[in-house]
Structures are given as structure tokens and as C-alpha cells.
Amino acid sequence: MPQSDNNKRRQFFRSLGGQGPIRRPPWTADDFTDRCVRCRACVDACPEGVLFIGGGGYPELRFTDGGCTLCRACVDVCEAPVFDTGRPAFPWRARIEANCLALANVHCQSCQDACEWRAIRFVPQLGHAPTPRLDTAACTGCGACQAQCPNHAITMTSDTMTSEERAHVD
Ligand code: SF4
Ligand code: SF4
Ligand code: SF4
């Protein structure tokens, strides 16, 4: 398929939009709403614009327009006992789903281009577009790939984490 057709298909799929579950800022835990005082300092400090005020006035992390760069600006401005940078940033990792365009023979590598952690690589296939492989050990769950995927084919889930990783988060 010509490259221009691939670009059009990617743009079309991205225009369809998508809504995910409620996610909290990095390095926070299940007790987030008990500890957060809803001052919104983290939302204002986030240079990536991935934090929003959600239900009840509590900050939510949304990967709709980009990922979290783990810059820690939110941590630095917060005066509540909310963040613990001793734990992994997120209790989820990326997973590439069956509706990935590359699996359907469309040349797309947007997720690899977005991943600064080099957790996604593409494997050449004979007579087929290269297909993605995700290294969950390298993935931070930052969401950058999800934000860039034109077909909403990337989810964030704890299912792909090893039992050791999961124990570390819990
Ligand atoms: S670590 Fe940085 S990019 Fe991530 S949510 Fe906090 S302020 Fe935003
Ligand atoms: S998972 Fe990667 S290769 Fe597949 S459609 Fe999304 S961005 Fe493209
Ligand atoms: S969520 Fe994982 S695979 Fe996706 S961009 Fe971030 S580190 Fe890379």
C-alpha cells in the first residue's frame, strides 16, 4: 500500500477518538483520594498537559493528547502526602491489541516513534508490514504510545506485568 494511503488511514482512525478509565498521577496509589487535598497544583504544574481535574475535583491522568514524561513536576509542587517515588510510576503497562494496523498489514510504527523508553520494536515480516513487539520490562506505562496510536490499539493494563513487577507496585 502506498505510504500516502497509510497516512490517510492513520489520520482517519485517530479522528475517531477514545475514552479510557480513570487514572491517577504517577507514583500514587489506591489511597489517592484519601490524601489529595484537591489544590490542583499538580495539574497546573504538568508541562505535558496530561493532568486534568476530574470527578469530585480530583486530578486525573489522561493519555488522549500525549504521555507522561515522568518529569516529576507534579511531585515537586505537591504538599500533600500523595506521591511516593520509591514505587514504580504506574501499576500498568502497555498492551498492543488485535486491532493494531500493522497486524492488518498497514505500515504504521507510530507507537515505536513515540516510545522514548525503546520498549516497542518492529519485526520485519516477509510480504507483510513489520509487526510490533512490546518489551514489558522496559515499558514504564507512560502512555505516549497510546496517545499516538491512530487506531486506539494500545491499552494500559496490569495483565501484562510479571508477578514480581506487580508485587513491587502493591
Ligand atoms: S511526571 Fe511530569 S508529565 Fe507526568 S504527570 Fe507529573 S508533571 Fe505531568
Ligand atoms: S499499535 Fe503501533 S503499529 Fe499498531 S496501529 Fe497502533 S501505533 Fe500503529
Ligand atoms: S507506555 Fe510503554 S511502550 Fe508505550 S511509550 Fe510508554 S514506555 Fe513505551
mmCIF file with all atom_site columns, C-alpha atoms and ligand atoms in Angstrom:
data_model
loop_
_atom_site.group_PDB
_atom_site.id
_atom_site.type_symbol
_atom_site.label_atom_id
_atom_site.label_alt_id
_atom_site.label_comp_id
_atom_site.label_asym_id
_atom_site.label_entity_id
_atom_site.label_seq_id
_atom_site.pdbx_PDB_ins_code
_atom_site.Cartn_x
_atom_site.Cartn_y
_atom_site.Cartn_z
_atom_site.occupancy
_atom_site.B_iso_or_equiv
_atom_site.pdbx_formal_charge
_atom_site.auth_seq_id
_atom_site.auth_comp_id
_atom_site.auth_asym_id
_atom_site.auth_atom_id
_atom_site.pdbx_PDB_model_num
ATOM   1   C  CA  . MET A 1 1   ? 0.000   0.000   0.000  1.00 0.00 ? 1   MET A CA  1
ATOM   2   C  CA  . PRO A 1 2   ? 1.446   3.477   -0.869 1.00 0.00 ? 2   PRO A CA  1
ATOM   3   C  CA  . GLN A 1 3   ? 2.745   5.485   2.091  1.00 0.00 ? 3   GLN A CA  1
ATOM   4   C  CA  . SER A 1 4   ? 0.224   8.342   1.472  1.00 0.00 ? 4   SER A CA  1
ATOM   5   C  CA  . ASP A 1 5   ? -2.681  5.867   1.790  1.00 0.00 ? 5   ASP A CA  1
ATOM   6   C  CA  . ASN A 1 6   ? -1.232  4.618   5.044  1.00 0.00 ? 6   ASN A CA  1
ATOM   7   C  CA  . ASN A 1 7   ? -1.025  8.194   6.350  1.00 0.00 ? 7   ASN A CA  1
ATOM   8   C  CA  . LYS A 1 8   ? -4.663  8.859   5.415  1.00 0.00 ? 8   LYS A CA  1
ATOM   9   C  CA  . ARG A 1 9   ? -5.845  5.700   7.117  1.00 0.00 ? 9   ARG A CA  1
ATOM   10  C  CA  . ARG A 1 10  ? -3.890  6.524   10.267 1.00 0.00 ? 10  ARG A CA  1
ATOM   11  C  CA  . GLN A 1 11  ? -5.352  10.057  10.359 1.00 0.00 ? 11  GLN A CA  1
ATOM   12  C  CA  . PHE A 1 12  ? -8.874  8.739   9.814  1.00 0.00 ? 12  PHE A CA  1
ATOM   13  C  CA  . PHE A 1 13  ? -8.628  6.221   12.651 1.00 0.00 ? 13  PHE A CA  1
ATOM   14  C  CA  . ARG A 1 14  ? -7.115  8.817   15.009 1.00 0.00 ? 14  ARG A CA  1
ATOM   15  C  CA  . SER A 1 15  ? -10.026 11.194  14.330 1.00 0.00 ? 15  SER A CA  1
ATOM   16  C  CA  . LEU A 1 16  ? -12.463 8.676   15.792 1.00 0.00 ? 16  LEU A CA  1
ATOM   17  C  CA  . GLY A 1 17  ? -11.325 9.488   19.348 1.00 0.00 ? 17  GLY A CA  1
ATOM   18  C  CA  . GLY A 1 18  ? -11.494 7.321   22.517 1.00 0.00 ? 18  GLY A CA  1
ATOM   19  C  CA  . GLN A 1 19  ? -12.233 7.366   26.245 1.00 0.00 ? 19  GLN A CA  1
ATOM   20  C  CA  . GLY A 1 20  ? -10.432 5.331   28.883 1.00 0.00 ? 20  GLY A CA  1
ATOM   21  C  CA  . PRO A 1 21  ? -10.751 4.508   32.594 1.00 0.00 ? 21  PRO A CA  1
ATOM   22  C  CA  . ILE A 1 22  ? -9.935  6.962   35.407 1.00 0.00 ? 22  ILE A CA  1
ATOM   23  C  CA  . ARG A 1 23  ? -6.177  7.054   36.011 1.00 0.00 ? 23  ARG A CA  1
ATOM   24  C  CA  . ARG A 1 24  ? -4.327  8.929   38.746 1.00 0.00 ? 24  ARG A CA  1
ATOM   25  C  CA  . PRO A 1 25  ? -0.998  10.819  38.583 1.00 0.00 ? 25  PRO A CA  1
ATOM   26  C  CA  . PRO A 1 26  ? 2.263   8.846   38.604 1.00 0.00 ? 26  PRO A CA  1
ATOM   27  C  CA  . TRP A 1 27  ? 3.715   7.405   41.846 1.00 0.00 ? 27  TRP A CA  1
ATOM   28  C  CA  . THR A 1 28  ? 0.332   7.488   43.577 1.00 0.00 ? 28  THR A CA  1
ATOM   29  C  CA  . ALA A 1 29  ? -1.680  4.598   44.995 1.00 0.00 ? 29  ALA A CA  1
ATOM   30  C  CA  . ASP A 1 30  ? -5.221  3.452   45.751 1.00 0.00 ? 30  ASP A CA  1
ATOM   31  C  CA  . ASP A 1 31  ? -5.416  5.868   48.706 1.00 0.00 ? 31  ASP A CA  1
ATOM   32  C  CA  . PHE A 1 32  ? -5.013  8.831   46.358 1.00 0.00 ? 32  PHE A CA  1
ATOM   33  C  CA  . THR A 1 33  ? -8.447  10.357  47.013 1.00 0.00 ? 33  THR A CA  1
ATOM   34  C  CA  . ASP A 1 34  ? -7.952  9.991   50.772 1.00 0.00 ? 34  ASP A CA  1
ATOM   35  C  CA  . ARG A 1 35  ? -4.744  12.006  50.673 1.00 0.00 ? 35  ARG A CA  1
ATOM   36  C  CA  . CYS A 1 36  ? -5.167  14.525  47.848 1.00 0.00 ? 36  CYS A CA  1
ATOM   37  C  CA  . VAL A 1 37  ? -6.464  17.932  49.038 1.00 0.00 ? 37  VAL A CA  1
ATOM   38  C  CA  . ARG A 1 38  ? -7.661  18.898  45.517 1.00 0.00 ? 38  ARG A CA  1
ATOM   39  C  CA  . CYS A 1 39  ? -5.482  22.024  45.347 1.00 0.00 ? 39  CYS A CA  1
ATOM   40  C  CA  . ARG A 1 40  ? -4.822  21.325  41.615 1.00 0.00 ? 40  ARG A CA  1
ATOM   41  C  CA  . ALA A 1 41  ? -1.157  22.367  41.920 1.00 0.00 ? 41  ALA A CA  1
ATOM   42  C  CA  . CYS A 1 42  ? -0.055  19.254  40.037 1.00 0.00 ? 42  CYS A CA  1
ATOM   43  C  CA  . VAL A 1 43  ? -2.485  19.935  37.205 1.00 0.00 ? 43  VAL A CA  1
ATOM   44  C  CA  . ASP A 1 44  ? -1.128  23.456  36.781 1.00 0.00 ? 44  ASP A CA  1
ATOM   45  C  CA  . ALA A 1 45  ? 2.485   22.266  37.023 1.00 0.00 ? 45  ALA A CA  1
ATOM   46  C  CA  . CYS A 1 46  ? 2.320   19.470  34.455 1.00 0.00 ? 46  CYS A CA  1
ATOM   47  C  CA  . PRO A 1 47  ? 4.216   20.656  31.365 1.00 0.00 ? 47  PRO A CA  1
ATOM   48  C  CA  . GLU A 1 48  ? 2.687   17.936  29.196 1.00 0.00 ? 48  GLU A CA  1
ATOM   49  C  CA  . GLY A 1 49  ? -0.914  18.823  29.973 1.00 0.00 ? 49  GLY A CA  1
ATOM   50  C  CA  . VAL A 1 50  ? -1.802  15.219  30.788 1.00 0.00 ? 50  VAL A CA  1
ATOM   51  C  CA  . LEU A 1 51  ? -3.341  16.005  34.196 1.00 0.00 ? 51  LEU A CA  1
ATOM   52  C  CA  . PHE A 1 52  ? -6.930  17.208  34.382 1.00 0.00 ? 52  PHE A CA  1
ATOM   53  C  CA  . ILE A 1 53  ? -9.458  17.962  37.108 1.00 0.00 ? 53  ILE A CA  1
ATOM   54  C  CA  . GLY A 1 54  ? -11.889 15.067  37.088 1.00 0.00 ? 54  GLY A CA  1
ATOM   55  C  CA  . GLY A 1 55  ? -14.844 13.884  39.133 1.00 0.00 ? 55  GLY A CA  1
ATOM   56  C  CA  . GLY A 1 56  ? -15.016 15.268  42.692 1.00 0.00 ? 56  GLY A CA  1
ATOM   57  C  CA  . GLY A 1 57  ? -12.272 17.756  41.862 1.00 0.00 ? 57  GLY A CA  1
ATOM   58  C  CA  . TYR A 1 58  ? -9.547  15.099  41.943 1.00 0.00 ? 58  TYR A CA  1
ATOM   59  C  CA  . PRO A 1 59  ? -6.731  15.104  39.378 1.00 0.00 ? 59  PRO A CA  1
ATOM   60  C  CA  . GLU A 1 60  ? -6.875  12.508  36.644 1.00 0.00 ? 60  GLU A CA  1
ATOM   61  C  CA  . LEU A 1 61  ? -4.250  11.433  34.162 1.00 0.00 ? 61  LEU A CA  1
ATOM   62  C  CA  . ARG A 1 62  ? -5.406  11.183  30.548 1.00 0.00 ? 62  ARG A CA  1
ATOM   63  C  CA  . PHE A 1 63  ? -3.351  9.903   27.658 1.00 0.00 ? 63  PHE A CA  1
ATOM   64  C  CA  . THR A 1 64  ? -5.581  11.405  24.982 1.00 0.00 ? 64  THR A CA  1
ATOM   65  C  CA  . ASP A 1 65  ? -3.099  14.020  23.715 1.00 0.00 ? 65  ASP A CA  1
ATOM   66  C  CA  . GLY A 1 66  ? 0.218   12.713  24.994 1.00 0.00 ? 66  GLY A CA  1
ATOM   67  C  CA  . GLY A 1 67  ? 2.069   10.683  27.582 1.00 0.00 ? 67  GLY A CA  1
ATOM   68  C  CA  . CYS A 1 68  ? 3.638   11.376  30.960 1.00 0.00 ? 68  CYS A CA  1
ATOM   69  C  CA  . THR A 1 69  ? 7.360   12.094  30.650 1.00 0.00 ? 69  THR A CA  1
ATOM   70  C  CA  . LEU A 1 70  ? 7.962   11.232  34.334 1.00 0.00 ? 70  LEU A CA  1
ATOM   71  C  CA  . CYS A 1 71  ? 9.408   14.720  34.801 1.00 0.00 ? 71  CYS A CA  1
ATOM   72  C  CA  . ARG A 1 72  ? 8.278   14.840  38.480 1.00 0.00 ? 72  ARG A CA  1
ATOM   73  C  CA  . ALA A 1 73  ? 6.975   18.421  38.271 1.00 0.00 ? 73  ALA A CA  1
ATOM   74  C  CA  . CYS A 1 74  ? 3.735   17.205  39.886 1.00 0.00 ? 74  CYS A CA  1
ATOM   75  C  CA  . VAL A 1 75  ? 5.687   15.590  42.709 1.00 0.00 ? 75  VAL A CA  1
ATOM   76  C  CA  . ASP A 1 76  ? 7.713   18.718  43.366 1.00 0.00 ? 76  ASP A CA  1
ATOM   77  C  CA  . VAL A 1 77  ? 4.725   21.042  43.788 1.00 0.00 ? 77  VAL A CA  1
ATOM   78  C  CA  . CYS A 1 78  ? 2.510   18.740  45.864 1.00 0.00 ? 78  CYS A CA  1
ATOM   79  C  CA  . GLU A 1 79  ? 2.341   19.452  49.609 1.00 0.00 ? 79  GLU A CA  1
ATOM   80  C  CA  . ALA A 1 80  ? 0.056   16.518  50.446 1.00 0.00 ? 80  ALA A CA  1
ATOM   81  C  CA  . PRO A 1 81  ? 1.373   13.008  51.255 1.00 0.00 ? 81  PRO A CA  1
ATOM   82  C  CA  . VAL A 1 82  ? 0.261   11.690  47.893 1.00 0.00 ? 82  VAL A CA  1
ATOM   83  C  CA  . PHE A 1 83  ? 3.394   10.793  45.940 1.00 0.00 ? 83  PHE A CA  1
ATOM   84  C  CA  . ASP A 1 84  ? 5.922   8.071   46.709 1.00 0.00 ? 84  ASP A CA  1
ATOM   85  C  CA  . THR A 1 85  ? 8.647   7.955   44.070 1.00 0.00 ? 85  THR A CA  1
ATOM   86  C  CA  . GLY A 1 86  ? 10.012  4.797   45.664 1.00 0.00 ? 86  GLY A CA  1
ATOM   87  C  CA  . ARG A 1 87  ? 7.302   2.838   43.874 1.00 0.00 ? 87  ARG A CA  1
ATOM   88  C  CA  . PRO A 1 88  ? 7.016   2.326   40.106 1.00 0.00 ? 88  PRO A CA  1
ATOM   89  C  CA  . ALA A 1 89  ? 5.309   5.278   38.442 1.00 0.00 ? 89  ALA A CA  1
ATOM   90  C  CA  . PHE A 1 90  ? 2.334   3.268   37.167 1.00 0.00 ? 90  PHE A CA  1
ATOM   91  C  CA  . PRO A 1 91  ? 0.623   -0.028  38.039 1.00 0.00 ? 91  PRO A CA  1
ATOM   92  C  CA  . TRP A 1 92  ? 0.041   -0.818  34.349 1.00 0.00 ? 92  TRP A CA  1
ATOM   93  C  CA  . ARG A 1 93  ? 1.976   -1.488  31.185 1.00 0.00 ? 93  ARG A CA  1
ATOM   94  C  CA  . ALA A 1 94  ? 1.109   -1.095  27.529 1.00 0.00 ? 94  ALA A CA  1
ATOM   95  C  CA  . ARG A 1 95  ? -0.513  -3.892  25.561 1.00 0.00 ? 95  ARG A CA  1
ATOM   96  C  CA  . ILE A 1 96  ? -0.890  -3.944  21.780 1.00 0.00 ? 96  ILE A CA  1
ATOM   97  C  CA  . GLU A 1 97  ? -4.326  -5.209  20.843 1.00 0.00 ? 97  GLU A CA  1
ATOM   98  C  CA  . ALA A 1 98  ? -5.527  -7.220  17.863 1.00 0.00 ? 98  ALA A CA  1
ATOM   99  C  CA  . ASN A 1 99  ? -6.811  -4.131  16.018 1.00 0.00 ? 99  ASN A CA  1
ATOM   100 C  CA  . CYS A 1 100 ? -3.244  -2.834  15.535 1.00 0.00 ? 100 CYS A CA  1
ATOM   101 C  CA  . LEU A 1 101 ? -2.984  -1.569  11.972 1.00 0.00 ? 101 LEU A CA  1
ATOM   102 C  CA  . ALA A 1 102 ? 0.433   -3.154  11.424 1.00 0.00 ? 102 ALA A CA  1
ATOM   103 C  CA  . LEU A 1 103 ? -1.048  -6.569  12.202 1.00 0.00 ? 103 LEU A CA  1
ATOM   104 C  CA  . ALA A 1 104 ? -3.559  -5.841  9.420  1.00 0.00 ? 104 ALA A CA  1
ATOM   105 C  CA  . ASN A 1 105 ? -0.701  -5.132  7.001  1.00 0.00 ? 105 ASN A CA  1
ATOM   106 C  CA  . VAL A 1 106 ? -0.848  -1.313  7.233  1.00 0.00 ? 106 VAL A CA  1
ATOM   107 C  CA  . HIS A 1 107 ? 2.567   0.305   7.539  1.00 0.00 ? 107 HIS A CA  1
ATOM   108 C  CA  . CYS A 1 108 ? 2.334   2.057   10.925 1.00 0.00 ? 108 CYS A CA  1
ATOM   109 C  CA  . GLN A 1 109 ? 5.064   2.470   13.535 1.00 0.00 ? 109 GLN A CA  1
ATOM   110 C  CA  . SER A 1 110 ? 3.682   5.467   15.435 1.00 0.00 ? 110 SER A CA  1
ATOM   111 C  CA  . CYS A 1 111 ? 3.943   3.695   18.776 1.00 0.00 ? 111 CYS A CA  1
ATOM   112 C  CA  . GLN A 1 112 ? 7.635   2.951   18.328 1.00 0.00 ? 112 GLN A CA  1
ATOM   113 C  CA  . ASP A 1 113 ? 8.300   6.550   17.330 1.00 0.00 ? 113 ASP A CA  1
ATOM   114 C  CA  . ALA A 1 114 ? 6.513   7.764   20.482 1.00 0.00 ? 114 ALA A CA  1
ATOM   115 C  CA  . CYS A 1 115 ? 8.306   5.479   22.929 1.00 0.00 ? 115 CYS A CA  1
ATOM   116 C  CA  . GLU A 1 116 ? 11.358  7.147   24.417 1.00 0.00 ? 116 GLU A CA  1
ATOM   117 C  CA  . TRP A 1 117 ? 11.939  4.029   26.549 1.00 0.00 ? 117 TRP A CA  1
ATOM   118 C  CA  . ARG A 1 118 ? 12.500  1.899   23.441 1.00 0.00 ? 118 ARG A CA  1
ATOM   119 C  CA  . ALA A 1 119 ? 10.010  -0.658  24.696 1.00 0.00 ? 119 ALA A CA  1
ATOM   120 C  CA  . ILE A 1 120 ? 8.491   -1.227  21.248 1.00 0.00 ? 120 ILE A CA  1
ATOM   121 C  CA  . ARG A 1 121 ? 10.365  -2.583  18.252 1.00 0.00 ? 121 ARG A CA  1
ATOM   122 C  CA  . PHE A 1 122 ? 9.159   -3.749  14.876 1.00 0.00 ? 122 PHE A CA  1
ATOM   123 C  CA  . VAL A 1 123 ? 9.977   -7.132  13.437 1.00 0.00 ? 123 VAL A CA  1
ATOM   124 C  CA  . PRO A 1 124 ? 10.301  -7.405  9.629  1.00 0.00 ? 124 PRO A CA  1
ATOM   125 C  CA  . GLN A 1 125 ? 7.854   -9.847  8.044  1.00 0.00 ? 125 GLN A CA  1
ATOM   126 C  CA  . LEU A 1 126 ? 8.191   -11.403 4.588  1.00 0.00 ? 126 LEU A CA  1
ATOM   127 C  CA  . GLY A 1 127 ? 5.441   -9.983  2.341  1.00 0.00 ? 127 GLY A CA  1
ATOM   128 C  CA  . HIS A 1 128 ? 3.769   -8.168  5.253  1.00 0.00 ? 128 HIS A CA  1
ATOM   129 C  CA  . ALA A 1 129 ? 4.166   -4.880  7.106  1.00 0.00 ? 129 ALA A CA  1
ATOM   130 C  CA  . PRO A 1 130 ? 6.586   -5.099  10.088 1.00 0.00 ? 130 PRO A CA  1
ATOM   131 C  CA  . THR A 1 131 ? 4.736   -6.012  13.286 1.00 0.00 ? 131 THR A CA  1
ATOM   132 C  CA  . PRO A 1 132 ? 5.284   -4.595  16.794 1.00 0.00 ? 132 PRO A CA  1
ATOM   133 C  CA  . ARG A 1 133 ? 6.791   -6.391  19.807 1.00 0.00 ? 133 ARG A CA  1
ATOM   134 C  CA  . LEU A 1 134 ? 6.430   -4.852  23.248 1.00 0.00 ? 134 LEU A CA  1
ATOM   135 C  CA  . ASP A 1 135 ? 9.023   -5.363  25.993 1.00 0.00 ? 135 ASP A CA  1
ATOM   136 C  CA  . THR A 1 136 ? 7.009   -5.079  29.218 1.00 0.00 ? 136 THR A CA  1
ATOM   137 C  CA  . ALA A 1 137 ? 10.200  -4.972  31.291 1.00 0.00 ? 137 ALA A CA  1
ATOM   138 C  CA  . ALA A 1 138 ? 11.249  -1.766  29.512 1.00 0.00 ? 138 ALA A CA  1
ATOM   139 C  CA  . CYS A 1 139 ? 7.737   -0.255  29.424 1.00 0.00 ? 139 CYS A CA  1
ATOM   140 C  CA  . THR A 1 140 ? 7.028   2.337   32.117 1.00 0.00 ? 140 THR A CA  1
ATOM   141 C  CA  . GLY A 1 141 ? 3.310   2.655   31.318 1.00 0.00 ? 141 GLY A CA  1
ATOM   142 C  CA  . CYS A 1 142 ? 3.873   6.294   30.343 1.00 0.00 ? 142 CYS A CA  1
ATOM   143 C  CA  . GLY A 1 143 ? 1.066   6.253   27.771 1.00 0.00 ? 143 GLY A CA  1
ATOM   144 C  CA  . ALA A 1 144 ? 2.944   8.027   24.979 1.00 0.00 ? 144 ALA A CA  1
ATOM   145 C  CA  . CYS A 1 145 ? 2.305   5.177   22.565 1.00 0.00 ? 145 CYS A CA  1
ATOM   146 C  CA  . GLN A 1 146 ? -1.392  5.018   23.421 1.00 0.00 ? 146 GLN A CA  1
ATOM   147 C  CA  . ALA A 1 147 ? -1.749  8.714   22.710 1.00 0.00 ? 147 ALA A CA  1
ATOM   148 C  CA  . GLN A 1 148 ? -0.179  8.337   19.270 1.00 0.00 ? 148 GLN A CA  1
ATOM   149 C  CA  . CYS A 1 149 ? -1.832  5.134   18.093 1.00 0.00 ? 149 CYS A CA  1
ATOM   150 C  CA  . PRO A 1 150 ? -4.234  6.092   15.272 1.00 0.00 ? 150 PRO A CA  1
ATOM   151 C  CA  . ASN A 1 151 ? -6.429  3.018   15.752 1.00 0.00 ? 151 ASN A CA  1
ATOM   152 C  CA  . HIS A 1 152 ? -6.684  3.009   19.573 1.00 0.00 ? 152 HIS A CA  1
ATOM   153 C  CA  . ALA A 1 153 ? -4.975  -0.360  19.508 1.00 0.00 ? 153 ALA A CA  1
ATOM   154 C  CA  . ILE A 1 154 ? -2.966  0.135   22.699 1.00 0.00 ? 154 ILE A CA  1
ATOM   155 C  CA  . THR A 1 155 ? -4.401  -0.353  26.169 1.00 0.00 ? 155 THR A CA  1
ATOM   156 C  CA  . MET A 1 156 ? -2.772  0.066   29.550 1.00 0.00 ? 156 MET A CA  1
ATOM   157 C  CA  . THR A 1 157 ? -3.204  -2.977  31.740 1.00 0.00 ? 157 THR A CA  1
ATOM   158 C  CA  . SER A 1 158 ? -1.642  -4.714  34.731 1.00 0.00 ? 158 SER A CA  1
ATOM   159 C  CA  . ASP A 1 159 ? -2.297  -8.046  32.990 1.00 0.00 ? 159 ASP A CA  1
ATOM   160 C  CA  . THR A 1 160 ? 0.992   -7.856  31.108 1.00 0.00 ? 160 THR A CA  1
ATOM   161 C  CA  . MET A 1 161 ? 3.113   -7.288  34.248 1.00 0.00 ? 161 MET A CA  1
ATOM   162 C  CA  . THR A 1 162 ? 5.119   -10.114 35.788 1.00 0.00 ? 162 THR A CA  1
ATOM   163 C  CA  . SER A 1 163 ? 4.194   -11.239 39.322 1.00 0.00 ? 163 SER A CA  1
ATOM   164 C  CA  . GLU A 1 164 ? 7.436   -9.650  40.547 1.00 0.00 ? 164 GLU A CA  1
ATOM   165 C  CA  . GLU A 1 165 ? 6.547   -6.291  38.992 1.00 0.00 ? 165 GLU A CA  1
ATOM   166 C  CA  . ARG A 1 166 ? 3.038   -6.488  40.389 1.00 0.00 ? 166 ARG A CA  1
ATOM   167 C  CA  . ALA A 1 167 ? 4.292   -7.248  43.917 1.00 0.00 ? 167 ALA A CA  1
ATOM   168 C  CA  . HIS A 1 168 ? 6.573   -4.221  43.704 1.00 0.00 ? 168 HIS A CA  1
ATOM   169 C  CA  . VAL A 1 169 ? 3.653   -1.964  42.829 1.00 0.00 ? 169 VAL A CA  1
ATOM   170 C  CA  . ASP A 1 170 ? 1.333   -3.398  45.509 1.00 0.00 ? 170 ASP A CA  1
HETATM 171 S  S1  . SF4 B 2 .   ? 5.501   13.449  35.965 1.00 0.00 ? 1   SF4 B S1  1
HETATM 172 FE FE1 . SF4 B 2 .   ? 5.507   15.366  34.720 1.00 0.00 ? 1   SF4 B FE1 1
HETATM 173 S  S2  . SF4 B 2 .   ? 4.449   14.800  32.795 1.00 0.00 ? 1   SF4 B S2  1
HETATM 174 FE FE2 . SF4 B 2 .   ? 3.960   13.193  34.317 1.00 0.00 ? 1   SF4 B FE2 1
HETATM 175 S  S3  . SF4 B 2 .   ? 2.007   13.843  35.262 1.00 0.00 ? 1   SF4 B S3  1
HETATM 176 FE FE3 . SF4 B 2 .   ? 3.680   14.617  36.569 1.00 0.00 ? 1   SF4 B FE3 1
HETATM 177 S  S4  . SF4 B 2 .   ? 4.054   16.728  35.841 1.00 0.00 ? 1   SF4 B S4  1
HETATM 178 FE FE4 . SF4 B 2 .   ? 2.876   15.649  34.218 1.00 0.00 ? 1   SF4 B FE4 1
HETATM 179 S  S1  . SF4 B 2 .   ? -0.129  -0.395  17.901 1.00 0.00 ? 2   SF4 B S1  1
HETATM 180 FE FE1 . SF4 B 2 .   ? 1.527   0.761   16.884 1.00 0.00 ? 2   SF4 B FE1 1
HETATM 181 S  S2  . SF4 B 2 .   ? 1.702   -0.131  14.826 1.00 0.00 ? 2   SF4 B S2  1
HETATM 182 FE FE2 . SF4 B 2 .   ? -0.264  -0.783  15.688 1.00 0.00 ? 2   SF4 B FE2 1
HETATM 183 S  S3  . SF4 B 2 .   ? -1.740  0.726   14.914 1.00 0.00 ? 2   SF4 B S3  1
HETATM 184 FE FE3 . SF4 B 2 .   ? -1.061  1.430   16.940 1.00 0.00 ? 2   SF4 B FE3 1
HETATM 185 S  S4  . SF4 B 2 .   ? 0.683   2.825   16.537 1.00 0.00 ? 2   SF4 B S4  1
HETATM 186 FE FE4 . SF4 B 2 .   ? 0.307   1.637   14.661 1.00 0.00 ? 2   SF4 B FE4 1
HETATM 187 S  S1  . SF4 B 2 .   ? 3.639   3.012   27.636 1.00 0.00 ? 3   SF4 B S1  1
HETATM 188 FE FE1 . SF4 B 2 .   ? 5.434   1.675   27.476 1.00 0.00 ? 3   SF4 B FE1 1
HETATM 189 S  S2  . SF4 B 2 .   ? 5.549   1.073   25.322 1.00 0.00 ? 3   SF4 B S2  1
HETATM 190 FE FE2 . SF4 B 2 .   ? 4.175   2.856   25.461 1.00 0.00 ? 3   SF4 B FE2 1
HETATM 191 S  S3  . SF4 B 2 .   ? 5.507   4.647   25.084 1.00 0.00 ? 3   SF4 B S3  1
HETATM 192 FE FE3 . SF4 B 2 .   ? 5.429   4.358   27.321 1.00 0.00 ? 3   SF4 B FE3 1
HETATM 193 S  S4  . SF4 B 2 .   ? 7.200   3.045   27.781 1.00 0.00 ? 3   SF4 B S4  1
HETATM 194 FE FE4 . SF4 B 2 .   ? 6.831   2.913   25.568 1.00 0.00 ? 3   SF4 B FE4 1
#
